[in-house]
Amino acid sequence: MIRQKKTHSKKKGAIRPGLVITSLLLAVSIGVTGTAVYFKDIVNLYLAADRTRVSEEEMEKTTQESQLLSHRIQEEGSVLLKNTKDTLPLSDSVRQVNVFGWASTQWLGGGSGSGRITQVKTDFLAALRDAGVSYNEELIGMYREFQPKRPYSDTLNSWPQESCRLYEPHISDREYYTEELLDHARDYSDTAIAVIGRFAGESNDCPKVQYKQTKKGGEITEDPNRTYLDLSKEEEDLLRYLGVSYKNVILVLNTGNVMALGAIERLSGIDACLYAGLTGESGAGVLPEILWGRVSPSGRTTDTWAYDFSTAASYANAGGEGVGRYTNAETLYPADGTKCGNLGENFAYDQVSYVDYAEGIYVGYRWYETADAQHFWDGVENRYGRGYDGVVQYPFGYGLSYTEFQWELLEAPKEQTVPDPFGEISVMVRVTNTGKRAGQDVIQLYVSPPYTPGGIEKSSVALAAYAKTSLLEPGACETFTLTVPVSSFASYDEKDANKNGFQGYELEAGIYELSLRSDAHHPAAMDQNTIRLYVPAGTLYDTDRITGAPVFNKFTGEQAQDGVSIDGSDAGGAIHYLSRADFNKTFPKANVPVRRLSHKGAALNLYTKELADTWHSDETWTASDEALRDKKSVKKLTLMVERMGSLTDLGYGLGKNWEDPRWEEVLDQLTFSDMENLFLHGYVKTEPLSVLGKPLAREADGPAQIGSFHQIPAGTGFPNAGILAQTWNNALAWEMGRAIAKEAGQFGYSGWYAPAVNLHRSPFDGRNYEYYSEDPLISGHMGGLVVRGSLDMGVYCYVKHLICNDQESGIYRDGIYTWMTEQTLRELYLKPFQMLVQDYGATGFMTAYNRIGAVWAGGSQALLTGILKEEWGFHGAIVTDYADHHKYMNGDQALRAGGSLWMDGILNDGKFRFLTEENEAFYYHALRRTSKEVLYMYLNARAENREYSQRMGDPGLLKPVIYPAFPLWGAALGAFDLMAASAFLFCLRRTKKPEKKKKRRE
């Protein structure tokens, strides 16, 4: 045998370096390919996504239509709060103005966080230029030099003292306001427009102190005597100077939060005030049209504007300062070492927090008007007025116009006795424009129920119905019929306060007054503005008026389905709630800063294995081995819900009928893995179900702009939700939902994280700009019509945030215990969600970060199953909010409670923690349910769109077909795999060549 000469030492089993490298390449290739699905989703969702074949011309037309709609919303939603001496509208001869206030250079189109807009294309200064009005550029240049930009423009990554910082030089500071600059300004124009702005957003509540910078690069000072939503001393002194220096002084408010504006009443010369809100990307363009009278303002407030925020019953328990701390919870979530990823730094939470809704049902105007009815304000006497007039500056529903209107009652119930407590009552009103300009008016109908001291808590007035006129020319009139279900007058008595042995909704006997009002406080100036109705005997509404399901306490006392009463009565420390029986003794003057959490409350802090183990031992859950028989088998491919981007007849049928018997056979085609994957990975998508033909469905955030939160593409940025609500125009809400969904459909989105119908419990909530109002009725109608418009265009909505996401401070919102009475929960916070289900056909909801009582809202069986599904009859999907920490926002718990999708996050790393062989059947049972819910939501939107298109006779209204993008990720991975495999084979061949030579020589 002839041995080959060795060129280097080679031991048995030695590996060539080339083979090592190529083997590593191959291993990396296999690893990358193994995670290809994840990277595919990332690329598809954010970069080279599936797209439609809509032309650029069509998209541009849609964008133009959306921009025109946004302008209409801004026109009708801007509220004229003050207008003395008929200062507005300005004369056409006024073509030059001075614009004061640093905020004029940093115009706000939206708030911060997931509801933001991406950019402002038209700010107030640009709007003036476009309207042919010049502004003093020397003055604006000074502000820009003083502070070129807003340094903290994202509340998700900043502290309140950073993002809620006020920038304004003092009017007496001659470093900025030089004598020359002030002289030039007076010479330039006798009209001054002052802009005041307030920035807010997700993860921060507005602070109850002011953080200010008055020098360029100067120190940050603090004013503990003014809240962020008060005018600062610098702003107030600026207005004082303008009032004595200029003929016309107009204040423009650029904020999504109510402010305290007593100064504009105290200071002389402040002629007018326009609340512009947050105007979206181009809505500011209509503001000159309002100021110069091309448009008559018709907006009405949807919140109460008080002179002093501390007069609100919610004040003591609102904002970051209204949060309490449990003293015995060091090892409980989130004080268990959990890190906070918000606010721009990573730190451990240091407390377990709670917030008490101690004000009960007395939120916003319900508080201020009821307190007035109880003479609570009788002792008030100040510079603004006596009693109520010294407390409330602008009531709920208030707004001025450039014209005048007269109302006439045409028809009302003729019988004084309510004939049918399950029927409806209608009022017909004629509205006539008696002024000299074209304009629109808002008709408001309120109900005042009978109240017995010590009985069921009731507000003295509550909005019952409303309508808005079309644009009426002088002398023109319009007639409206306002219809109200009698059952809507009922109150929820969770503790049998009236001692009649009943707990639930009831209509008590007595006199109910229906009153037509110009706002919540002032009866309309007309011959007959009040209708008195007598209810001779009480009515107990023990079943839901729509579903017929039994209605009973689901959150209170021993009946609490989640194990702890949401009023906190068994959670450690009694909470004292505001009562109309004695407002003076029960008014919450300060929050309870510390409290001990009971063992019962602490036991539900996190969802544990012990809690999970009770699932399969619960007799109400049934499943069998037979249900699992096909979970790994090959499925037949005959029942397809979608083909080539279009619904099949089966898909259409299922989307229209939750009870369709074919559902079971369709679900039989899904494996356990299919359903598990669908449930576990619900962030900005629902996963494909290829066996049914369902593709990956892309979803986007942005209640004011589709795709605004880190997604491409993004649509038109609309004015904020509060401005839409202030239009009091239901048709505009439907049009906005339709417009955003049309853009979404053209971009290839199937779902939308919007709208949000949480209430303005307090002016200090950082996310008020995303929400509509302090009133549940107008919130329900506005949100419901947005959803209806979106469904008509084939896009489903996840309505946010279920429930009570009314406290936003980033260091407290994660896991915060939220306590209230069940009456408060049902009459206020759940009401708009109920309207969305039963009146507007909503098919999607998103749960909240906070707890409802002691249990995470997304894991509350009482909320998701007891109320939403069993009582209200909801059919559709419930997704969690973004699960920052999976141990708290737990997928197992959400599944058990009735959730449908877990928003596990961008890493797509969700998995069940407590799935075992013993409880596998129960997971399977629940996953069949969630798969049906998600499929129904997806198919229903498409079916609704088809029907809408057919009803309108316009095939162009159909949601565009989505086509898969060219799989760049697949091509790249394939090329990488091919290169690695070729290199591996080459090196392997080189390794074997000496052996072949040896054999030949032998």
Tab-separated table of C-alpha atoms in Angstrom, residues 592-881:
chain	number	residue	atom	x	y	z
A	592	VAL	CA	-56.072	57.824	50.435
A	593	PRO	CA	-52.293	57.662	49.828
A	594	VAL	CA	-51.611	54.254	51.390
A	595	ARG	CA	-53.651	51.158	52.181
A	596	ARG	CA	-53.150	47.484	52.895
A	597	LEU	CA	-54.283	44.911	50.327
A	598	SER	CA	-56.291	42.028	51.701
A	599	HIS	CA	-55.133	38.441	51.236
A	600	LYS	CA	-58.150	37.896	49.006
A	601	GLY	CA	-57.108	40.726	46.735
A	602	ALA	CA	-53.458	39.729	46.714
A	603	ALA	CA	-54.324	36.155	45.724
A	604	LEU	CA	-55.406	37.420	42.305
A	605	ASN	CA	-52.342	39.570	41.719
A	606	LEU	CA	-51.055	37.225	38.993
A	607	TYR	CA	-52.567	34.281	37.201
A	608	THR	CA	-50.845	31.248	38.673
A	609	LYS	CA	-50.640	27.511	38.051
A	610	GLU	CA	-52.942	26.994	41.009
A	611	LEU	CA	-55.559	29.225	39.410
A	612	ALA	CA	-55.018	27.552	36.056
A	613	ASP	CA	-55.518	24.125	37.604
A	614	THR	CA	-59.011	25.126	38.717
A	615	TRP	CA	-59.965	25.440	35.054
A	616	HIS	CA	-60.130	21.783	34.161
A	617	SER	CA	-61.693	20.972	37.516
A	618	ASP	CA	-64.492	23.486	36.866
A	619	GLU	CA	-67.636	21.579	35.951
A	620	THR	CA	-68.824	24.399	33.700
A	621	TRP	CA	-66.027	23.509	31.260
A	622	THR	CA	-66.538	20.279	29.360
A	623	ALA	CA	-64.345	18.645	26.750
A	624	SER	CA	-63.380	15.118	25.782
A	625	ASP	CA	-60.551	13.191	24.218
A	626	GLU	CA	-62.707	12.902	21.114
A	627	ALA	CA	-62.485	16.664	20.643
A	628	LEU	CA	-58.725	16.280	20.267
A	629	ARG	CA	-58.781	13.364	17.854
A	630	ASP	CA	-57.895	15.340	14.724
A	631	LYS	CA	-55.628	17.961	16.168
A	632	LYS	CA	-52.548	16.602	14.378
A	633	SER	CA	-54.151	14.969	11.364
A	634	VAL	CA	-54.130	16.149	7.743
A	635	LYS	CA	-57.219	18.191	7.059
A	636	LYS	CA	-59.433	18.195	3.996
A	637	LEU	CA	-59.167	21.309	1.824
A	638	THR	CA	-62.781	21.605	0.742
A	639	LEU	CA	-64.303	24.246	3.034
A	640	MET	CA	-62.587	27.468	1.994
A	641	VAL	CA	-63.731	30.859	3.275
A	642	GLU	CA	-61.576	32.839	0.860
A	643	ARG	CA	-59.963	32.247	-2.517
A	644	MET	CA	-57.606	34.585	-4.364
A	645	GLY	CA	-58.474	37.477	-2.070
A	646	SER	CA	-62.259	37.178	-2.387
A	647	LEU	CA	-64.790	35.636	-0.020
A	648	THR	CA	-66.378	32.385	-1.035
A	649	ASP	CA	-70.114	31.950	-0.605
A	650	LEU	CA	-69.274	29.979	2.530
A	651	GLY	CA	-67.136	32.811	3.875
A	652	TYR	CA	-69.892	35.314	3.177
A	653	GLY	CA	-72.487	33.131	4.877
A	654	LEU	CA	-70.361	32.643	7.974
A	655	GLY	CA	-69.586	36.347	8.129
A	656	LYS	CA	-73.288	37.160	8.194
A	657	ASN	CA	-74.416	34.459	10.600
A	658	TRP	CA	-72.729	33.594	13.871
A	659	GLU	CA	-75.212	30.720	14.277
A	660	ASP	CA	-74.554	29.158	10.856
A	661	PRO	CA	-74.420	25.345	11.402
A	662	ARG	CA	-71.471	25.076	9.000
A	663	TRP	CA	-69.168	26.692	11.569
A	664	GLU	CA	-68.482	23.384	13.323
A	665	GLU	CA	-67.362	21.651	10.160
A	666	VAL	CA	-65.150	24.596	9.235
A	667	LEU	CA	-63.525	24.579	12.669
A	668	ASP	CA	-62.972	20.829	12.394
A	669	GLN	CA	-60.392	21.564	9.695
A	670	LEU	CA	-58.131	23.430	12.137
A	671	THR	CA	-55.422	21.662	14.089
A	672	PHE	CA	-54.560	22.505	17.649
A	673	SER	CA	-51.395	24.119	16.300
A	674	ASP	CA	-53.389	26.274	13.847
A	675	MET	CA	-55.624	27.604	16.584
A	676	GLU	CA	-52.838	28.034	19.109
A	677	ASN	CA	-50.751	30.035	16.661
A	678	LEU	CA	-53.725	32.237	15.821
A	679	PHE	CA	-54.449	33.027	19.468
A	680	LEU	CA	-50.882	33.492	20.700
A	681	HIS	CA	-49.625	35.954	18.096
A	682	GLY	CA	-52.106	38.794	17.772
A	683	TYR	CA	-49.985	41.922	17.464
A	684	VAL	CA	-50.923	44.038	14.392
A	685	LYS	CA	-52.153	40.932	12.604
A	686	THR	CA	-54.171	37.782	12.698
A	687	GLU	CA	-52.224	34.765	11.544
A	688	PRO	CA	-53.065	32.949	8.304
A	689	LEU	CA	-55.223	29.835	8.302
A	690	SER	CA	-54.144	28.413	4.959
A	691	VAL	CA	-56.344	25.340	5.303
A	692	LEU	CA	-59.354	27.688	5.087
A	693	GLY	CA	-57.835	30.122	2.609
A	694	LYS	CA	-57.561	32.924	5.195
A	695	PRO	CA	-54.363	34.919	4.628
A	696	LEU	CA	-52.346	36.844	7.175
A	697	ALA	CA	-54.473	39.912	7.936
A	698	ARG	CA	-52.547	43.087	8.657
A	699	GLU	CA	-53.864	45.483	11.299
A	700	ALA	CA	-52.834	49.007	12.231
A	701	ASP	CA	-53.056	51.420	15.123
A	702	GLY	CA	-54.094	55.031	14.938
A	703	PRO	CA	-57.586	56.279	15.892
A	704	ALA	CA	-56.874	59.581	14.109
A	705	GLN	CA	-54.612	58.190	11.370
A	706	ILE	CA	-54.398	54.628	10.149
A	707	GLY	CA	-50.868	53.243	10.497
A	708	SER	CA	-49.549	56.226	12.457
A	709	PHE	CA	-47.792	54.139	15.107
A	710	HIS	CA	-44.648	52.807	13.413
A	711	GLN	CA	-46.312	51.285	10.366
A	712	ILE	CA	-45.963	51.909	6.657
A	713	PRO	CA	-47.952	53.308	4.977
A	714	ALA	CA	-49.910	55.747	7.119
A	715	GLY	CA	-53.059	57.545	6.043
A	716	THR	CA	-54.537	60.988	6.568
A	717	GLY	CA	-54.165	62.537	10.012
A	718	PHE	CA	-57.604	63.643	11.247
A	719	PRO	CA	-58.423	66.040	14.107
A	720	ASN	CA	-58.509	64.337	17.484
A	721	ALA	CA	-61.535	62.433	18.798
A	722	GLY	CA	-62.618	65.283	21.068
A	723	ILE	CA	-62.996	67.589	18.081
A	724	LEU	CA	-65.094	64.991	16.264
A	725	ALA	CA	-67.339	64.690	19.322
A	726	GLN	CA	-67.657	68.479	19.543
A	727	THR	CA	-69.254	68.508	16.107
A	728	TRP	CA	-72.282	66.730	17.662
A	729	ASN	CA	-72.736	65.508	14.092
A	730	ASN	CA	-73.255	61.752	13.928
A	731	ALA	CA	-72.979	61.730	10.145
A	732	LEU	CA	-69.421	63.051	10.326
A	733	ALA	CA	-68.453	60.192	12.660
A	734	TRP	CA	-69.724	57.653	10.129
A	735	GLU	CA	-67.925	59.463	7.319
A	736	MET	CA	-64.668	59.508	9.266
A	737	GLY	CA	-64.851	55.779	9.957
A	738	ARG	CA	-65.611	55.174	6.300
A	739	ALA	CA	-62.775	57.428	5.098
A	740	ILE	CA	-60.086	55.922	7.318
A	741	ALA	CA	-61.223	52.401	6.450
A	742	LYS	CA	-61.100	53.236	2.745
A	743	GLU	CA	-57.478	54.291	3.131
A	744	ALA	CA	-56.801	51.205	5.242
A	745	GLY	CA	-58.280	48.956	2.569
A	746	GLN	CA	-56.209	50.562	-0.168
A	747	PHE	CA	-53.058	50.080	1.924
A	748	GLY	CA	-53.843	46.409	2.511
A	749	TYR	CA	-54.909	46.634	6.168
A	750	SER	CA	-57.800	44.466	7.347
A	751	GLY	CA	-58.197	45.696	10.939
A	752	TRP	CA	-57.926	48.944	12.870
A	753	TYR	CA	-57.012	49.523	16.540
A	754	ALA	CA	-59.705	52.150	17.056
A	755	PRO	CA	-61.796	53.989	18.051
A	756	ALA	CA	-61.354	54.561	21.796
A	757	VAL	CA	-64.444	55.237	23.916
A	758	ASN	CA	-63.026	55.624	27.392
A	759	LEU	CA	-64.394	58.661	29.204
A	760	HIS	CA	-62.808	61.948	30.182
A	761	ARG	CA	-63.063	61.061	33.849
A	762	SER	CA	-60.654	63.876	34.602
A	763	PRO	CA	-59.110	66.654	32.488
A	764	PHE	CA	-55.679	65.355	33.565
A	765	ASP	CA	-55.782	62.031	31.714
A	766	GLY	CA	-52.993	62.126	29.158
A	767	ARG	CA	-55.011	60.203	26.575
A	768	ASN	CA	-58.096	62.394	26.632
A	769	TYR	CA	-57.195	63.485	23.111
A	770	GLU	CA	-57.962	59.901	21.969
A	771	TYR	CA	-61.316	59.808	23.748
A	772	TYR	CA	-64.513	61.653	22.908
A	773	SER	CA	-66.153	63.071	25.998
A	774	GLU	CA	-67.011	62.928	29.670
A	775	ASP	CA	-70.462	61.653	28.608
A	776	PRO	CA	-71.111	57.996	27.705
A	777	LEU	CA	-74.007	58.650	25.300
A	778	ILE	CA	-72.155	60.925	22.910
A	779	SER	CA	-69.071	58.688	23.229
A	780	GLY	CA	-71.146	55.650	22.295
A	781	HIS	CA	-72.762	57.300	19.294
A	782	MET	CA	-69.535	58.786	17.957
A	783	GLY	CA	-67.505	55.629	18.456
A	784	GLY	CA	-70.327	53.449	17.181
A	785	LEU	CA	-70.726	55.376	13.950
A	786	VAL	CA	-66.980	55.340	13.330
A	787	VAL	CA	-67.135	51.543	13.655
A	788	ARG	CA	-70.201	51.366	11.412
A	789	GLY	CA	-68.481	53.404	8.705
A	790	SER	CA	-65.367	51.269	8.940
A	791	LEU	CA	-67.326	48.017	8.663
A	792	ASP	CA	-69.163	49.353	5.631
A	793	MET	CA	-65.774	49.645	3.941
A	794	GLY	CA	-64.680	46.157	4.998
A	795	VAL	CA	-62.332	46.968	7.900
A	796	TYR	CA	-63.034	45.628	11.392
A	797	CYS	CA	-62.251	47.674	14.503
A	798	TYR	CA	-60.852	46.796	17.910
A	799	VAL	CA	-62.580	49.361	20.115
A	800	LYS	CA	-60.345	50.544	22.983
A	801	HIS	CA	-59.853	50.170	25.963
A	802	LEU	CA	-62.082	47.702	27.779
A	803	ILE	CA	-62.351	48.988	30.507
A	804	CYS	CA	-61.592	52.074	32.665
A	805	ASN	CA	-58.235	52.982	31.075
A	806	ASP	CA	-58.676	56.464	32.528
A	807	GLN	CA	-55.367	56.771	34.378
A	808	GLU	CA	-52.252	57.015	32.259
A	809	SER	CA	-49.137	57.648	34.360
A	810	GLY	CA	-46.451	55.303	33.071
A	811	ILE	CA	-45.132	54.471	36.509
A	812	TYR	CA	-48.595	53.494	37.744
A	813	ARG	CA	-50.762	52.220	34.885
A	814	ASP	CA	-49.134	48.796	34.701
A	815	GLY	CA	-51.215	46.562	36.960
A	816	ILE	CA	-53.042	49.342	38.781
A	817	TYR	CA	-56.005	48.217	40.918
A	818	THR	CA	-59.108	50.206	39.877
A	819	TRP	CA	-61.969	50.439	42.379
A	820	MET	CA	-65.524	51.726	41.824
A	821	THR	CA	-69.142	50.784	42.353
A	822	GLU	CA	-70.862	48.483	39.878
A	823	GLN	CA	-73.395	51.256	39.245
A	824	THR	CA	-70.556	53.547	38.173
A	825	LEU	CA	-69.072	50.877	35.942
A	826	ARG	CA	-72.362	50.043	34.240
A	827	GLU	CA	-73.942	53.500	33.899
A	828	LEU	CA	-70.825	55.355	32.789
A	829	TYR	CA	-67.800	53.381	31.655
A	830	LEU	CA	-69.488	50.314	30.130
A	831	LYS	CA	-72.327	52.265	28.529
A	832	PRO	CA	-70.543	53.312	25.296
A	833	PHE	CA	-69.185	49.786	24.818
A	834	GLN	CA	-72.687	48.371	25.247
A	835	MET	CA	-74.003	50.793	22.617
A	836	LEU	CA	-71.262	49.691	20.242
A	837	VAL	CA	-72.289	46.051	20.606
A	838	GLN	CA	-76.055	46.383	20.589
A	839	ASP	CA	-76.641	49.463	18.430
A	840	TYR	CA	-73.732	49.489	16.000
A	841	GLY	CA	-72.606	45.886	15.530
A	842	ALA	CA	-69.020	46.169	16.755
A	843	THR	CA	-67.109	42.908	16.290
A	844	GLY	CA	-63.802	43.699	17.982
A	845	PHE	CA	-62.579	45.054	21.319
A	846	MET	CA	-59.207	45.672	22.931
A	847	THR	CA	-58.813	45.199	26.671
A	848	ALA	CA	-56.962	47.578	28.976
A	849	TYR	CA	-53.704	47.602	30.930
A	850	ASN	CA	-55.322	48.205	34.282
A	851	ARG	CA	-57.213	45.895	36.589
A	852	ILE	CA	-60.959	46.054	36.994
A	853	GLY	CA	-61.006	45.680	40.733
A	854	ALA	CA	-58.305	43.132	41.541
A	855	VAL	CA	-58.153	41.340	38.181
A	856	TRP	CA	-56.422	42.386	34.969
A	857	ALA	CA	-59.147	43.664	32.626
A	858	GLY	CA	-57.996	41.299	29.873
A	859	GLY	CA	-58.366	38.375	32.283
A	860	SER	CA	-61.727	39.295	33.779
A	861	GLN	CA	-64.249	36.542	33.173
A	862	ALA	CA	-66.999	38.756	34.554
A	863	LEU	CA	-66.216	41.421	31.978
A	864	LEU	CA	-65.390	39.433	28.844
A	865	THR	CA	-67.762	36.521	29.237
A	866	GLY	CA	-70.337	37.575	31.838
A	867	ILE	CA	-71.067	41.056	30.495
A	868	LEU	CA	-69.813	41.240	26.918
A	869	LYS	CA	-70.889	37.855	25.619
A	870	GLU	CA	-73.572	36.451	27.886
A	871	GLU	CA	-75.409	39.653	28.813
A	872	TRP	CA	-74.884	41.828	25.719
A	873	GLY	CA	-74.686	39.074	23.106
A	874	PHE	CA	-71.347	40.128	21.613
A	875	HIS	CA	-70.010	38.081	18.707
A	876	GLY	CA	-66.490	38.771	17.585
A	877	ALA	CA	-62.926	38.954	18.839
A	878	ILE	CA	-61.332	40.455	21.943
A	879	VAL	CA	-57.637	41.261	21.759
A	880	THR	CA	-55.457	42.250	24.700
A	881	ASP	CA	-53.473	45.458	24.700
